[in-house]
Amino acid sequence: SAAFTSGNRALMGRGGTQRQGPTAADHSRTRRDMSSTGEDSWVEALREAEGKDIKKDFFASSKFGGAEDPARAANRLLLEWLLENGVYISEASSWGEAPHPLGLSTETYDENNDNEASGRGLIARKPINEGDRLFSIPVPLCLTKPMAREVLGKRAIPASTSDYIAIALLLMNERYVKGDSSFWWPYINILPETVEVNPSYTWSGEELALLEGSPCIKATESMQAKLRREYAYLLSEGAFALDPSKFPGVDQEGQEGQGPFCFKHFEWAFTMLFSRAIRLEKLSSGDGVALVPYADLINHSPFSTAYISARQGEKSWFGDEPDEVVVYADRAFKKMEQVFISYGQKSNAELLLLYGFALERNPFNSVEVSFGLARDEEDDPDGFLYEAKRAILTEGGLDPNNLAFPLYNDRYPNELLETLRLLVLRTEDVTKTSANGSKERSDPSKIRLTKALNSENEALVYEAIVEACFVALERYPTTEEEDTLLMADRSMFTSLPVNARNAIRLRRTEKRLLFRTIASAERRLVEVKGGLTEQEEKKPWLDPKTRFEGIVDEIGVELKDGGDQRPRSRGALRLTSRALGKVKRAHSQVQAQVNRSRVRAPLDPTKSATVSVMAWL
């Protein structure tokens, strides 16, 4: 059974500084509320929702008998710590604050992903409206690089140290050196072990073999090597070498130990960072990465548009308020419904690499395909075109022999199309015939690649996409049909280890995306071979109106253009009011997708730690 706890508020600043708020009597009363009324209200709500006595069932099945379960005890300790440090988590409204709408669950399940267990999570303990503020966390409670420099010293953590390294060392120090005497212990105590997160870079060789064929393996190996290099640097030139007295128990060369700052603990710290760290912008001290207690307990949904962000504290004659981390609801939530945020628009490969899970339904999924520059000796006997292409790619910061691009559910990246137009460029495409009949070659770097050059070149582009997809599919040892059959047998699939289930989900969604891309490219290939018109060169297949008309055709309704009264869809006879409603909804959906792609997509990554992670890599 899932266990739920809730907390209350004490307006005390860090270190015991008094803030305007409830009296000592109020604190005593709210503490009693947290241990009795708050808990009983959850039990009552759960009993009504599930028709059984959750509390009785939970403790009856607990090996601890009547004692408090360790997970619930850890939750209570965290909530008390938040309470004592000025975080408002009361069920009652007070001092201009609405009741805290969330409860902390020891275990949650993702209904959008085969009900996989997703660890701790936050649940709505009352109805929540769109736009409601869910909570705010003072930045001084967070683990940040400035805090690492304050605790470990500026000699060990110079200003040039990356946020990730600094916070990782702070986290290791607070858990493995200070332990329960650490200021952050109530938060650190609820953090999972590495095996509970299971990002792919911590998998065994046998587990990684389940990802054979997926580009995720290359990213995983790169991450593993990166972590090893960073730890080696700390030993030779970094913090471990700069101030050895601050970092006991490091690994000796060629030997991995169990000391406070061993590689195993270093890997754990980065597992916490990659899966929980948040990039905060517009802080008083500037942008930075942080581990934010309580906020990082919210689980991910790719369908959420809520993000964790920060705001600067207000400054007044009565004193400056600290910067805060805030979260607002992106939609309405019912009572007892799990609340989600978005970790960013991440593919399954990214989710598995950083967070240890893959989703069956992920609108932001992608899979990489690779291309390379090759010389066609028949078309380019003197190598002029080949050298020109190589120079253009190199100047653009690309490796001519390893050009990897992501394929998405609904589009090709512009960079992919532009690069392929260059790769398949033929001599005739750069040859001009002068007035006197002589032929001369133009500079390929002057050619505009942002739109189709001609039908022949564009056809070669889509043929290259189809071929690359088939090559990618051949790398997998299993077929999409085999993976589907395996997942369809629920009893067998759920009996597999969690890493195996995630690997199968990842590779199946990648194969499906490749097949979808093949079908899309082949359709476009047919259109291109029919000849490009001026209008087609403007890419109408990506135009909102054309996409809208495609949905209308699927619905099967009649559309009329001016005096032309003939149905645009052959199966339609008339536009009924019901069909009109479908059309309006279809148009809204398409326009929303276009707006998201134009406005949201470029902004979303800056709201998460993904940008920092990739920059760090």
PDB file of N, CA and C in Angstrom, residues 205-262:
ATOM      1  N   GLY A 205      27.553  -5.268 -17.870  1.00  0.00           N
ATOM      2  CA  GLY A 205      27.737  -5.584 -19.284  1.00  0.00           C
ATOM      3  C   GLY A 205      26.587  -6.398 -19.843  1.00  0.00           C
ATOM      4  N   GLU A 206      26.052  -7.339 -19.050  1.00  0.00           N
ATOM      5  CA  GLU A 206      24.934  -8.166 -19.509  1.00  0.00           C
ATOM      6  C   GLU A 206      23.692  -7.312 -19.742  1.00  0.00           C
ATOM      7  N   GLU A 207      23.472  -6.348 -18.869  1.00  0.00           N
ATOM      8  CA  GLU A 207      22.305  -5.484 -19.027  1.00  0.00           C
ATOM      9  C   GLU A 207      22.457  -4.563 -20.233  1.00  0.00           C
ATOM     10  N   LEU A 208      23.665  -4.044 -20.443  1.00  0.00           N
ATOM     11  CA  LEU A 208      23.892  -3.173 -21.598  1.00  0.00           C
ATOM     12  C   LEU A 208      23.717  -3.938 -22.907  1.00  0.00           C
ATOM     13  N   ALA A 209      23.963  -5.246 -22.893  1.00  0.00           N
ATOM     14  CA  ALA A 209      23.787  -6.053 -24.100  1.00  0.00           C
ATOM     15  C   ALA A 209      22.337  -6.035 -24.564  1.00  0.00           C
ATOM     16  N   LEU A 210      21.403  -5.768 -23.655  1.00  0.00           N
ATOM     17  CA  LEU A 210      19.988  -5.688 -24.025  1.00  0.00           C
ATOM     18  C   LEU A 210      19.700  -4.464 -24.882  1.00  0.00           C
ATOM     19  N   LEU A 211      20.625  -3.511 -24.890  1.00  0.00           N
ATOM     20  CA  LEU A 211      20.456  -2.290 -25.681  1.00  0.00           C
ATOM     21  C   LEU A 211      21.186  -2.374 -27.021  1.00  0.00           C
ATOM     22  N   GLU A 212      21.695  -3.539 -27.376  1.00  0.00           N
ATOM     23  CA  GLU A 212      22.453  -3.682 -28.622  1.00  0.00           C
ATOM     24  C   GLU A 212      21.672  -3.126 -29.806  1.00  0.00           C
ATOM     25  N   GLY A 213      22.341  -2.309 -30.582  1.00  0.00           N
ATOM     26  CA  GLY A 213      21.710  -1.684 -31.733  1.00  0.00           C
ATOM     27  C   GLY A 213      21.249  -0.270 -31.459  1.00  0.00           C
ATOM     28  N   SER A 214      21.014   0.072 -30.202  1.00  0.00           N
ATOM     29  CA  SER A 214      20.524   1.402 -29.858  1.00  0.00           C
ATOM     30  C   SER A 214      21.676   2.396 -29.732  1.00  0.00           C
ATOM     31  N   PRO A 215      21.505   3.619 -30.225  1.00  0.00           N
ATOM     32  CA  PRO A 215      22.524   4.656 -30.024  1.00  0.00           C
ATOM     33  C   PRO A 215      22.750   4.967 -28.551  1.00  0.00           C
ATOM     34  N   CYS A 216      21.838   4.519 -27.695  1.00  0.00           N
ATOM     35  CA  CYS A 216      21.961   4.767 -26.257  1.00  0.00           C
ATOM     36  C   CYS A 216      23.236   4.132 -25.697  1.00  0.00           C
ATOM     37  N   ILE A 217      23.693   3.043 -26.302  1.00  0.00           N
ATOM     38  CA  ILE A 217      24.904   2.386 -25.812  1.00  0.00           C
ATOM     39  C   ILE A 217      26.114   3.316 -25.935  1.00  0.00           C
ATOM     40  N   LYS A 218      26.223   3.995 -27.045  1.00  0.00           N
ATOM     41  CA  LYS A 218      27.352   4.903 -27.253  1.00  0.00           C
ATOM     42  C   LYS A 218      27.321   6.035 -26.235  1.00  0.00           C
ATOM     43  N   ALA A 219      26.129   6.596 -25.994  1.00  0.00           N
ATOM     44  CA  ALA A 219      26.002   7.668 -25.002  1.00  0.00           C
ATOM     45  C   ALA A 219      26.335   7.155 -23.607  1.00  0.00           C
ATOM     46  N   THR A 220      25.927   5.921 -23.317  1.00  0.00           N
ATOM     47  CA  THR A 220      26.206   5.316 -22.015  1.00  0.00           C
ATOM     48  C   THR A 220      27.704   5.128 -21.815  1.00  0.00           C
ATOM     49  N   GLU A 221      28.375   4.594 -22.803  1.00  0.00           N
ATOM     50  CA  GLU A 221      29.825   4.383 -22.704  1.00  0.00           C
ATOM     51  C   GLU A 221      30.564   5.711 -22.577  1.00  0.00           C
ATOM     52  N   SER A 222      30.066   6.725 -23.261  1.00  0.00           N
ATOM     53  CA  SER A 222      30.667   8.053 -23.157  1.00  0.00           C
ATOM     54  C   SER A 222      30.524   8.600 -21.744  1.00  0.00           C
ATOM     55  N   MET A 223      29.358   8.404 -21.142  1.00  0.00           N
ATOM     56  CA  MET A 223      29.144   8.869 -19.773  1.00  0.00           C
ATOM     57  C   MET A 223      30.045   8.125 -18.789  1.00  0.00           C
ATOM     58  N   GLN A 224      30.150   6.814 -18.948  1.00  0.00           N
ATOM     59  CA  GLN A 224      31.008   6.023 -18.068  1.00  0.00           C
ATOM     60  C   GLN A 224      32.451   6.514 -18.134  1.00  0.00           C
ATOM     61  N   ALA A 225      32.931   6.745 -19.353  1.00  0.00           N
ATOM     62  CA  ALA A 225      34.308   7.217 -19.523  1.00  0.00           C
ATOM     63  C   ALA A 225      34.488   8.615 -18.940  1.00  0.00           C
ATOM     64  N   LYS A 226      33.476   9.457 -19.104  1.00  0.00           N
ATOM     65  CA  LYS A 226      33.545  10.825 -18.586  1.00  0.00           C
ATOM     66  C   LYS A 226      33.654  10.836 -17.071  1.00  0.00           C
ATOM     67  N   LEU A 227      32.860  10.027 -16.392  1.00  0.00           N
ATOM     68  CA  LEU A 227      32.917   9.974 -14.936  1.00  0.00           C
ATOM     69  C   LEU A 227      34.274   9.478 -14.457  1.00  0.00           C
ATOM     70  N   ARG A 228      34.838   8.486 -15.154  1.00  0.00           N
ATOM     71  CA  ARG A 228      36.167   7.981 -14.790  1.00  0.00           C
ATOM     72  C   ARG A 228      37.225   9.075 -14.956  1.00  0.00           C
ATOM     73  N   ARG A 229      37.130   9.825 -16.035  1.00  0.00           N
ATOM     74  CA  ARG A 229      38.109  10.893 -16.272  1.00  0.00           C
ATOM     75  C   ARG A 229      38.002  11.978 -15.206  1.00  0.00           C
ATOM     76  N   GLU A 230      36.765  12.340 -14.845  1.00  0.00           N
ATOM     77  CA  GLU A 230      36.577  13.387 -13.844  1.00  0.00           C
ATOM     78  C   GLU A 230      37.132  12.954 -12.489  1.00  0.00           C
ATOM     79  N   TYR A 231      36.915  11.697 -12.124  1.00  0.00           N
ATOM     80  CA  TYR A 231      37.428  11.218 -10.842  1.00  0.00           C
ATOM     81  C   TYR A 231      38.957  11.185 -10.865  1.00  0.00           C
ATOM     82  N   ALA A 232      39.521  10.758 -11.974  1.00  0.00           N
ATOM     83  CA  ALA A 232      40.981  10.726 -12.111  1.00  0.00           C
ATOM     84  C   ALA A 232      41.561  12.133 -12.010  1.00  0.00           C
ATOM     85  N   TYR A 233      40.861  13.110 -12.568  1.00  0.00           N
ATOM     86  CA  TYR A 233      41.330  14.496 -12.500  1.00  0.00           C
ATOM     87  C   TYR A 233      41.306  15.003 -11.059  1.00  0.00           C
ATOM     88  N   LEU A 234      40.245  14.638 -10.315  1.00  0.00           N
ATOM     89  CA  LEU A 234      40.175  15.053  -8.913  1.00  0.00           C
ATOM     90  C   LEU A 234      41.367  14.501  -8.134  1.00  0.00           C
ATOM     91  N   LEU A 235      41.767  13.276  -8.459  1.00  0.00           N
ATOM     92  CA  LEU A 235      42.902  12.651  -7.774  1.00  0.00           C
ATOM     93  C   LEU A 235      44.233  13.307  -8.131  1.00  0.00           C
ATOM     94  N   SER A 236      44.396  13.682  -9.392  1.00  0.00           N
ATOM     95  CA  SER A 236      45.690  14.171  -9.862  1.00  0.00           C
ATOM     96  C   SER A 236      45.853  15.686  -9.727  1.00  0.00           C
ATOM     97  N   GLU A 237      44.810  16.444 -10.052  1.00  0.00           N
ATOM     98  CA  GLU A 237      44.934  17.900 -10.076  1.00  0.00           C
ATOM     99  C   GLU A 237      43.786  18.637  -9.389  1.00  0.00           C
ATOM    100  N   GLY A 238      42.669  17.955  -9.171  1.00  0.00           N
ATOM    101  CA  GLY A 238      41.485  18.614  -8.636  1.00  0.00           C
ATOM    102  C   GLY A 238      41.459  18.681  -7.122  1.00  0.00           C
ATOM    103  N   ALA A 239      40.240  18.668  -6.566  1.00  0.00           N
ATOM    104  CA  ALA A 239      40.025  18.901  -5.141  1.00  0.00           C
ATOM    105  C   ALA A 239      40.781  17.924  -4.256  1.00  0.00           C
ATOM    106  N   PHE A 240      40.817  16.649  -4.648  1.00  0.00           N
ATOM    107  CA  PHE A 240      41.491  15.648  -3.822  1.00  0.00           C
ATOM    108  C   PHE A 240      42.987  15.953  -3.679  1.00  0.00           C
ATOM    109  N   ALA A 241      43.569  16.504  -4.734  1.00  0.00           N
ATOM    110  CA  ALA A 241      44.991  16.849  -4.707  1.00  0.00           C
ATOM    111  C   ALA A 241      45.229  18.211  -4.067  1.00  0.00           C
ATOM    112  N   LEU A 242      44.293  19.145  -4.239  1.00  0.00           N
ATOM    113  CA  LEU A 242      44.458  20.499  -3.726  1.00  0.00           C
ATOM    114  C   LEU A 242      44.361  20.559  -2.206  1.00  0.00           C
ATOM    115  N   ASP A 243      43.476  19.767  -1.620  1.00  0.00           N
ATOM    116  CA  ASP A 243      43.271  19.810  -0.173  1.00  0.00           C
ATOM    117  C   ASP A 243      42.934  18.404   0.326  1.00  0.00           C
ATOM    118  N   PRO A 244      43.933  17.499   0.385  1.00  0.00           N
ATOM    119  CA  PRO A 244      43.687  16.092   0.729  1.00  0.00           C
ATOM    120  C   PRO A 244      43.019  15.890   2.083  1.00  0.00           C
ATOM    121  N   SER A 245      43.258  16.784   3.030  1.00  0.00           N
ATOM    122  CA  SER A 245      42.698  16.606   4.367  1.00  0.00           C
ATOM    123  C   SER A 245      41.182  16.701   4.384  1.00  0.00           C
ATOM    124  N   LYS A 246      40.608  17.366   3.397  1.00  0.00           N
ATOM    125  CA  LYS A 246      39.152  17.529   3.335  1.00  0.00           C
ATOM    126  C   LYS A 246      38.456  16.321   2.717  1.00  0.00           C
ATOM    127  N   PHE A 247      39.244  15.435   2.082  1.00  0.00           N
ATOM    128  CA  PHE A 247      38.612  14.357   1.316  1.00  0.00           C
ATOM    129  C   PHE A 247      39.228  13.004   1.679  1.00  0.00           C
ATOM    130  N   PRO A 248      38.838  12.438   2.809  1.00  0.00           N
ATOM    131  CA  PRO A 248      39.389  11.140   3.218  1.00  0.00           C
ATOM    132  C   PRO A 248      38.775   9.990   2.422  1.00  0.00           C
ATOM    133  N   GLY A 249      39.518   8.885   2.361  1.00  0.00           N
ATOM    134  CA  GLY A 249      38.979   7.666   1.775  1.00  0.00           C
ATOM    135  C   GLY A 249      38.818   7.688   0.284  1.00  0.00           C
ATOM    136  N   VAL A 250      39.726   8.373  -0.435  1.00  0.00           N
ATOM    137  CA  VAL A 250      39.664   8.338  -1.891  1.00  0.00           C
ATOM    138  C   VAL A 250      40.266   7.022  -2.370  1.00  0.00           C
ATOM    139  N   ASP A 251      39.925   6.636  -3.579  1.00  0.00           N
ATOM    140  CA  ASP A 251      40.475   5.412  -4.154  1.00  0.00           C
ATOM    141  C   ASP A 251      41.947   5.610  -4.510  1.00  0.00           C
ATOM    142  N   GLN A 252      42.743   4.603  -4.235  1.00  0.00           N
ATOM    143  CA  GLN A 252      44.127   4.618  -4.674  1.00  0.00           C
ATOM    144  C   GLN A 252      44.195   4.105  -6.104  1.00  0.00           C
ATOM    145  N   GLU A 253      45.274   4.409  -6.789  1.00  0.00           N
ATOM    146  CA  GLU A 253      45.411   4.034  -8.197  1.00  0.00           C
ATOM    147  C   GLU A 253      45.241   2.522  -8.385  1.00  0.00           C
ATOM    148  N   GLY A 254      44.281   2.161  -9.226  1.00  0.00           N
ATOM    149  CA  GLY A 254      44.054   0.757  -9.537  1.00  0.00           C
ATOM    150  C   GLY A 254      43.260   0.002  -8.498  1.00  0.00           C
ATOM    151  N   GLN A 255      42.857   0.676  -7.411  1.00  0.00           N
ATOM    152  CA  GLN A 255      42.095   0.006  -6.354  1.00  0.00           C
ATOM    153  C   GLN A 255      40.875   0.831  -5.978  1.00  0.00           C
ATOM    154  N   GLU A 256      39.722   0.186  -5.995  1.00  0.00           N
ATOM    155  CA  GLU A 256      38.490   0.860  -5.606  1.00  0.00           C
ATOM    156  C   GLU A 256      38.125   0.438  -4.190  1.00  0.00           C
ATOM    157  N   GLY A 257      37.947   1.420  -3.319  1.00  0.00           N
ATOM    158  CA  GLY A 257      37.634   1.136  -1.936  1.00  0.00           C
ATOM    159  C   GLY A 257      36.207   1.500  -1.575  1.00  0.00           C
ATOM    160  N   GLN A 258      35.978   1.650  -0.265  1.00  0.00           N
ATOM    161  CA  GLN A 258      34.661   1.991   0.251  1.00  0.00           C
ATOM    162  C   GLN A 258      34.724   3.254   1.106  1.00  0.00           C
ATOM    163  N   GLY A 259      35.771   4.051   0.948  1.00  0.00           N
ATOM    164  CA  GLY A 259      35.926   5.262   1.744  1.00  0.00           C
ATOM    165  C   GLY A 259      34.905   6.318   1.377  1.00  0.00           C
ATOM    166  N   PRO A 260      34.824   7.387   2.184  1.00  0.00           N
ATOM    167  CA  PRO A 260      33.816   8.441   1.941  1.00  0.00           C
ATOM    168  C   PRO A 260      33.859   9.021   0.534  1.00  0.00           C
ATOM    169  N   PHE A 261      35.063   9.158  -0.034  1.00  0.00           N
ATOM    170  CA  PHE A 261      35.166   9.787  -1.353  1.00  0.00           C
ATOM    171  C   PHE A 261      35.658   8.800  -2.413  1.00  0.00           C
ATOM    172  N   CYS A 262      35.263   7.550  -2.288  1.00  0.00           N
ATOM    173  CA  CYS A 262      35.612   6.551  -3.285  1.00  0.00           C
ATOM    174  C   CYS A 262      34.800   6.755  -4.563  1.00  0.00           C
TER     175      CYS A 262
END
